[in-house]
Coordinates of C-alpha atoms in Angstrom, one line a residue:
X1 CA 0.0 0.0 0.0
X2 CA 2.8 2.5 0.8
X3 CA 3.9 2.3 -2.8
X4 CA 0.5 2.0 -4.5
X5 CA 0.4 5.6 -5.6
X6 CA 3.6 5.2 -7.6
X7 CA 1.8 2.6 -9.7
X8 CA -1.3 4.7 -10.2
X9 CA 0.3 7.5 -12.2
X10 CA -1.8 8.1 -15.3
X11 CA -1.2 5.4 -17.9
X12 CA -3.1 3.8 -20.7
X13 CA -5.9 1.5 -19.4
X14 CA -4.9 -2.1 -18.6
X15 CA -6.8 -5.0 -17.1
X16 CA -6.7 -5.4 -13.3
X17 CA 0.7 -9.6 -5.5
X18 CA -0.5 -10.5 -2.7
X19 CA -2.8 -9.1 -0.1
X20 CA -4.0 -9.4 3.5
X21 CA -7.2 -11.1 4.6
X22 CA -9.1 -7.8 4.6
X23 CA -9.4 -7.6 0.8
X24 CA -12.6 -8.0 -1.1
X25 CA -12.9 -11.5 -2.4
X26 CA -14.6 -13.0 -5.4
X27 CA -14.5 -11.8 -9.0
X28 CA -16.8 -8.8 -8.7
X29 CA -16.2 -5.3 -10.1
X30 CA -14.8 -4.1 -6.7
X31 CA -12.9 -7.3 -5.9
X32 CA -9.2 -7.3 -5.1
X33 CA -8.6 -9.8 -7.9
X34 CA -9.9 -7.3 -10.4
X35 CA -8.2 -4.3 -8.7
X36 CA -4.7 -5.3 -8.1
X37 CA -2.9 -4.8 -11.4
X38 CA -0.8 -2.0 -10.0
X39 CA 0.3 -4.1 -7.1
X40 CA 1.5 -6.6 -9.7
X41 CA 3.6 -3.9 -11.4
X42 CA 5.2 -3.1 -8.0
X43 CA 6.1 -6.7 -7.4
X44 CA 7.5 -7.1 -11.0
X45 CA 10.1 -4.5 -10.3
X46 CA 12.0 -7.0 -8.2
X47 CA 11.6 -10.0 -10.5
X48 CA 15.1 -9.8 -12.0
X49 CA 16.7 -9.3 -8.6
X50 CA 14.9 -12.4 -7.3
X51 CA 16.1 -14.4 -10.3
X52 CA 19.7 -13.3 -9.7
X53 CA 19.5 -14.1 -6.0
X54 CA 18.2 -17.7 -6.7
X55 CA 20.8 -18.3 -9.3
X56 CA 23.7 -17.0 -7.1
X57 CA 22.6 -17.9 -3.5
X58 CA 20.2 -20.9 -3.5
X59 CA 21.8 -24.3 -3.4
X60 CA 19.0 -26.4 -4.9
X61 CA 21.2 -29.4 -5.4
X62 CA 21.5 -29.8 -1.6
X63 CA 17.7 -29.9 -1.3
X64 CA 17.2 -32.6 -3.9
X65 CA 19.9 -34.8 -2.2
X66 CA 17.6 -35.1 0.9
X67 CA 14.2 -35.0 -0.8
X68 CA 12.6 -35.7 -4.2
X69 CA 10.3 -32.7 -3.8
X70 CA 11.0 -29.0 -3.5
X71 CA 8.4 -26.8 -1.7
X72 CA 7.7 -23.2 -2.3
X73 CA 5.3 -21.1 -0.2
X74 CA 3.6 -17.7 -0.5
X75 CA 2.7 -16.2 2.9
X76 CA -0.1 -13.8 2.8
X77 CA -1.1 -14.9 -0.7
X78 CA -4.5 -13.1 -1.0
X79 CA -6.6 -13.8 -4.0
X80 CA -6.4 -13.6 -7.8
X81 CA -3.7 -14.1 -10.3
X82 CA -0.8 -12.1 -8.9
X83 CA 0.2 -14.7 -6.3
X84 CA 0.0 -17.5 -8.9
X85 CA 2.2 -15.5 -11.4
X86 CA 4.7 -14.8 -8.6
X87 CA 5.0 -18.4 -7.6
X88 CA 5.2 -19.5 -11.3
X89 CA 8.1 -17.2 -11.8
X90 CA 9.9 -18.5 -8.6
X91 CA 9.4 -22.0 -9.8
X92 CA 10.9 -21.3 -13.2
X93 CA 13.9 -19.7 -11.5
X94 CA 14.4 -22.7 -9.3
X95 CA 14.2 -25.1 -12.3
X96 CA 16.7 -23.0 -14.1
X97 CA 19.1 -23.1 -11.1
X98 CA 18.5 -26.9 -10.8
X99 CA 19.4 -27.5 -14.5
X100 CA 22.6 -25.5 -14.0
X101 CA 23.6 -27.3 -10.9
X102 CA 22.4 -30.8 -11.8
X103 CA 22.4 -31.0 -15.6
X104 CA 22.2 -34.8 -15.8
X105 CA 19.7 -35.3 -12.9
X106 CA 16.0 -35.8 -13.2
X107 CA 14.0 -32.7 -12.2
X108 CA 12.4 -33.1 -8.8
X109 CA 8.8 -32.7 -8.1
X110 CA 7.5 -29.3 -6.9
X111 CA 4.8 -28.3 -4.5
X112 CA 3.5 -24.7 -4.2
X113 CA 1.8 -23.8 -0.9
X114 CA -0.5 -20.8 -0.6
X115 CA -1.0 -19.4 2.9
X116 CA -3.3 -16.7 4.3
X117 CA -5.8 -16.1 7.0
X118 CA -8.7 -18.6 7.2
X119 CA -11.0 -15.8 6.0
X120 CA -9.2 -15.5 2.7
X121 CA -11.1 -16.4 -0.4
X122 CA -9.2 -19.5 -1.4
X123 CA -11.9 -20.6 -3.8
X124 CA -11.3 -17.6 -6.0
X125 CA -7.6 -18.2 -5.7
X126 CA -7.8 -21.8 -6.9
X127 CA -10.1 -21.0 -9.8
X128 CA -7.2 -18.9 -11.1
X129 CA -4.8 -21.8 -11.2
X130 CA -3.6 -22.7 -14.7
X131 CA -4.9 -26.1 -16.0
X132 CA -1.4 -27.0 -17.2
X133 CA 0.4 -26.3 -14.0
X134 CA 3.5 -28.4 -13.4
X135 CA 3.4 -28.5 -9.6
X136 CA 1.2 -29.8 -6.8
X137 CA -0.9 -27.2 -4.8
X138 CA -1.9 -26.8 -1.2
X139 CA -3.8 -24.1 0.6
X140 CA -2.8 -23.6 4.2
X141 CA -5.0 -21.3 6.3
X142 CA -3.6 -19.6 9.4
X143 CA -1.7 -16.5 10.5
X144 CA 1.9 -16.4 9.2
X145 CA 2.9 -15.1 12.6
X146 CA 2.6 -18.7 13.7
X147 CA 4.1 -21.9 12.3
X148 CA 1.7 -23.3 9.7
X149 CA 3.9 -25.9 8.0
X150 CA 5.9 -28.9 9.3
X151 CA 9.4 -28.5 10.5
X152 CA 12.1 -28.3 7.9
X153 CA 9.7 -28.9 5.1
X154 CA 10.1 -25.7 3.1
X155 CA 12.8 -24.6 0.7
X156 CA 11.8 -21.2 -0.6
X157 CA 9.4 -18.7 1.1
X158 CA 7.8 -15.6 -0.6
X159 CA 6.0 -12.8 1.2
X160 CA 4.8 -9.8 -0.9
X161 CA 2.9 -6.8 0.4
X162 CA 1.6 -8.6 3.5
X163 CA 4.2 -8.2 6.3
X164 CA 3.2 -4.6 6.9
X165 CA -0.2 -5.7 8.3
X166 CA 0.1 -5.9 12.1
X167 CA -1.2 -9.0 13.9
X168 CA -3.0 -6.7 16.3
X169 CA -3.1 -3.1 17.3
X170 CA -1.1 -1.9 20.3
X171 CA -3.5 -1.6 23.2
X172 CA -2.0 1.8 24.2
X173 CA -3.7 3.4 21.2
X174 CA -7.1 3.1 22.9
X175 CA -6.0 3.7 26.5
X176 CA -7.1 7.2 27.5
X177 CA -4.5 7.3 30.1
X178 CA -1.7 6.4 27.7
X179 CA 0.5 9.0 25.9
X180 CA -0.1 6.8 22.9
X181 CA -3.9 7.3 23.0
X182 CA -4.6 8.1 19.3
X183 CA -7.6 10.2 19.8
X184 CA -9.2 11.6 16.6
X185 CA -6.8 9.8 14.3
X186 CA -6.8 6.5 12.5
X187 CA -3.1 5.9 12.0
X188 CA 0.3 7.0 13.3
X189 CA 0.7 9.5 10.4
X190 CA 0.9 13.0 12.0
X191 CA 0.3 11.5 15.5
X192 CA 2.5 12.0 18.6
X193 CA 5.8 10.1 18.7
X194 CA 4.4 7.7 21.3
X195 CA 1.9 6.5 18.8
X196 CA 4.6 5.8 16.2
X197 CA 6.6 4.0 18.9
X198 CA 3.7 1.8 19.8
X199 CA 3.3 0.8 16.1
X200 CA 7.0 0.2 15.7
X201 CA 7.1 -2.0 18.9
X202 CA 4.2 -4.1 17.7
X203 CA 5.8 -4.5 14.2
X204 CA 9.1 -5.6 15.9
X205 CA 7.2 -8.2 17.9
X206 CA 5.3 -9.4 14.8
X207 CA 8.5 -9.6 12.7
X208 CA 10.2 -11.7 15.4
X209 CA 7.2 -14.1 15.5
X210 CA 7.2 -14.3 11.7
X211 CA 10.9 -15.1 11.6
X212 CA 10.6 -17.7 14.4
X213 CA 7.8 -19.5 12.6
X214 CA 9.6 -19.5 9.2
X215 CA 12.8 -20.7 10.9
X216 CA 10.9 -23.8 12.0
X217 CA 9.6 -24.5 8.5
X218 CA 12.5 -23.5 6.2
X219 CA 15.5 -25.9 5.9
X220 CA 19.0 -24.8 6.5
X221 CA 20.2 -22.9 3.5
X222 CA 16.6 -22.1 2.4
X223 CA 15.7 -18.7 1.3
X224 CA 13.0 -16.1 2.1
X225 CA 12.0 -13.3 -0.3
X226 CA 10.2 -10.3 1.1
X227 CA 8.7 -7.4 -0.8
X228 CA 6.6 -4.8 0.8
X229 CA 6.0 -1.3 2.1
X230 CA 9.0 0.6 3.3
X231 CA 10.2 4.1 4.0
X232 CA 13.7 5.6 4.3
X233 CA 15.2 5.7 7.8
X234 CA 14.2 8.9 9.6
X235 CA 11.5 10.0 7.2
X236 CA 8.1 11.0 8.5
X237 CA 5.2 9.0 7.1
X238 CA 3.3 12.3 6.6
X239 CA 5.9 12.9 3.8
X240 CA 4.6 10.0 1.6
X241 CA 1.4 9.7 -0.3
X242 CA -0.3 7.1 1.8
X243 CA 0.3 9.3 4.8
X244 CA -1.6 12.1 3.2
X245 CA -4.4 9.7 2.3
X246 CA -4.7 8.4 5.9
X247 CA -4.9 12.0 7.1
X248 CA -7.6 12.7 4.6
X249 CA -9.5 9.6 5.7
X250 CA -9.3 10.7 9.3
X251 CA -10.5 14.2 8.5
X252 CA -13.5 12.9 6.5
X253 CA -14.5 10.7 9.4
X254 CA -14.2 13.6 11.9
X255 CA -16.4 15.7 9.6
X256 CA -19.0 13.0 9.7
X257 CA -18.9 13.3 13.5
X258 CA -19.8 17.0 13.1
X259 CA -22.8 16.1 11.0
X260 CA -23.9 13.4 13.4
X261 CA -23.4 10.5 11.0
X262 CA -21.1 8.7 13.5
X263 CA -19.8 9.4 16.9
X264 CA -16.2 10.3 17.8
X265 CA -15.8 7.2 20.0
X266 CA -16.0 5.1 16.9
X267 CA -13.0 6.9 15.4
X268 CA -11.1 6.7 18.6
X269 CA -11.6 3.0 18.7
X270 CA -10.3 2.5 15.1
X271 CA -6.7 2.5 13.9
X272 CA -5.3 1.1 10.7
X273 CA -3.0 -1.9 11.5
X274 CA -0.4 -0.8 8.9
X275 CA 3.3 -0.1 9.5
X276 CA 5.9 0.7 6.9
X277 CA 9.2 -0.5 8.3
X278 CA 12.5 1.4 7.5
X279 CA 15.3 -0.8 6.4
X280 CA 17.4 0.0 9.5
X281 CA 14.6 -1.3 11.8
X282 CA 14.1 -4.4 9.6
X283 CA 17.7 -5.3 9.6
X284 CA 18.0 -4.8 13.3
X285 CA 15.0 -7.1 13.9
X286 CA 16.5 -9.9 11.7
X287 CA 19.8 -9.6 13.5
X288 CA 18.2 -9.7 16.9
X289 CA 16.3 -12.8 15.9
X290 CA 19.5 -14.5 14.9
X291 CA 18.0 -17.2 12.8
X292 CA 18.5 -15.7 9.3
X293 CA 21.2 -13.8 7.5
X294 CA 20.4 -10.7 5.5
X295 CA 21.6 -11.4 2.0
X296 CA 20.0 -8.3 0.4
X297 CA 18.1 -5.4 1.7
X298 CA 17.3 -2.2 -0.1
X299 CA 14.6 0.4 -0.8
X300 CA 13.4 0.6 -4.4
X301 CA 11.3 2.7 -6.7
X302 CA 8.3 0.4 -7.3
X303 CA 7.4 2.0 -10.7
X304 CA 10.4 3.7 -12.3
X305 CA 8.8 3.8 -15.7
X306 CA 5.7 5.7 -14.7
X307 CA 5.5 9.5 -14.8
X308 CA 2.6 12.0 -14.7
X309 CA -0.4 13.0 -12.6
X310 CA -2.1 10.5 -10.3
X311 CA -5.3 9.0 -11.4
X312 CA -7.2 9.6 -8.2
X313 CA -10.4 7.7 -9.0
X314 CA -8.4 4.6 -9.9
X315 CA -6.2 5.1 -6.9
X316 CA -9.2 5.2 -4.5
X317 CA -10.8 2.1 -6.2
X318 CA -7.7 0.0 -5.6
X319 CA -7.4 1.3 -2.0
X320 CA -11.0 0.4 -1.3
X321 CA -10.5 -3.1 -2.8
X322 CA -7.6 -3.7 -0.4
X323 CA -8.8 -2.0 2.7
X324 CA -12.6 -2.1 2.9
X325 CA -12.7 -5.2 5.0
X326 CA -10.9 -3.4 7.9
X327 CA -13.4 -0.5 7.9
X328 CA -16.4 -2.9 7.6
X329 CA -15.4 -4.3 11.0
X330 CA -15.9 -0.9 12.7
X331 CA -18.2 1.2 10.5
X332 CA -21.6 0.8 8.7
X333 CA -21.8 0.3 5.0
X334 CA -23.2 3.8 4.7
X335 CA -20.3 5.3 6.5
X336 CA -17.8 3.4 4.3
X337 CA -19.5 4.4 1.1
X338 CA -19.5 8.0 2.3
X339 CA -15.8 7.8 3.2
X340 CA -14.6 6.5 -0.1
X341 CA -17.0 8.7 -2.1
X342 CA -15.6 11.8 -0.3
X343 CA -12.0 10.5 -0.6
X344 CA -11.9 11.1 -4.4
X345 CA -12.6 14.9 -4.3
X346 CA -10.5 15.3 -1.1
X347 CA -7.4 13.7 -2.7
X348 CA -8.1 15.6 -5.9
X349 CA -7.7 18.8 -4.0
X350 CA -4.2 17.9 -2.9
X351 CA -3.2 15.9 -6.0
X352 CA -0.2 18.2 -6.7
X353 CA 1.0 17.8 -3.1
X354 CA 0.6 14.0 -3.5
X355 CA 2.7 14.1 -6.7
X356 CA 5.4 16.1 -5.0
X357 CA 5.5 13.6 -2.2
X358 CA 6.1 10.7 -4.6
X359 CA 9.7 9.6 -4.1
X360 CA 11.9 6.6 -4.5
X361 CA 12.6 4.3 -1.7
X362 CA 9.0 3.2 -0.7
X363 CA 9.3 -0.5 -1.6
X364 CA 11.3 -2.7 0.7
X365 CA 13.1 -5.6 -0.8
X366 CA 14.9 -8.2 1.4
X367 CA 16.4 -11.6 0.8
X368 CA 17.0 -13.7 4.0
X369 CA 18.8 -17.0 4.2
X370 CA 18.1 -19.6 6.9
X371 CA 21.2 -20.3 8.9

């Protein structure tokens, strides 16, 4: 999400990589599967880097010496074709590496595992699978902050645009006696430092749990590829486009309080569980955990080829497809409709400011290797 705007710069129309459990399922007009093309563009930016990493750093010959099947998993797979395309590409890279390492050996079997929350629309996901797939498939429901696969059963893990979703909100955000009480706001953007600290602490805990779970599942020498929302070390989130959007969302909701549509307590009880981790914090978290080595970590421009004004209606449509589920747990359908209807003109008023806030370094790319 933190990089979504960079992929929504005005471009010729194209048909609509992964997503959290809050997305709209199915194949409808407003579904995530039909409104995630720009997320696919962001993920494609790292495709060549992933291929290079597998070719240089992944020892697939050692895997095949202990098992006749190589397993790949996508954590936080979401719905639609993006996750399937991503796993197909990974599989082709692994096959290429295997042919280079073991040119006279028979190709092993492959299994691709799709993981997400139990509320994920796995039916829609599986209807997108190609008929001629050359791998076995399994869907595994459950939080990726916990172990969901058998010990030492996984060789290559993939997680794209999912890790920035917190497992839970810090309880301090709703404690009126806490310096981190986030009254009148829905995110840490433009909030007191204590609110940001609470988010960062929760993300650090989630990252540690995520790494511990993957360390149980991934064999020694196995690799994990992570793509997601990032931000340069020391930069305020109010300086990036999504920060401006979250402020607008909060402002719209507060205006609805003034008209009596909702009460302020509803807003005080709602906070977006999204954290964009700077690379310094991410590296420090991996090093504290001690179970993986950081092979690559960098911030990237998710859409270096796109220039021009932001298509605000398209931007809001994609945002709604990815985020509506979170709002629906706290607000009525009428409130949500009003929020997103008002978001288009509100963002249009600040479109030039949004364009000026667009900058490189909002997509985190990391490659970790199991010790």
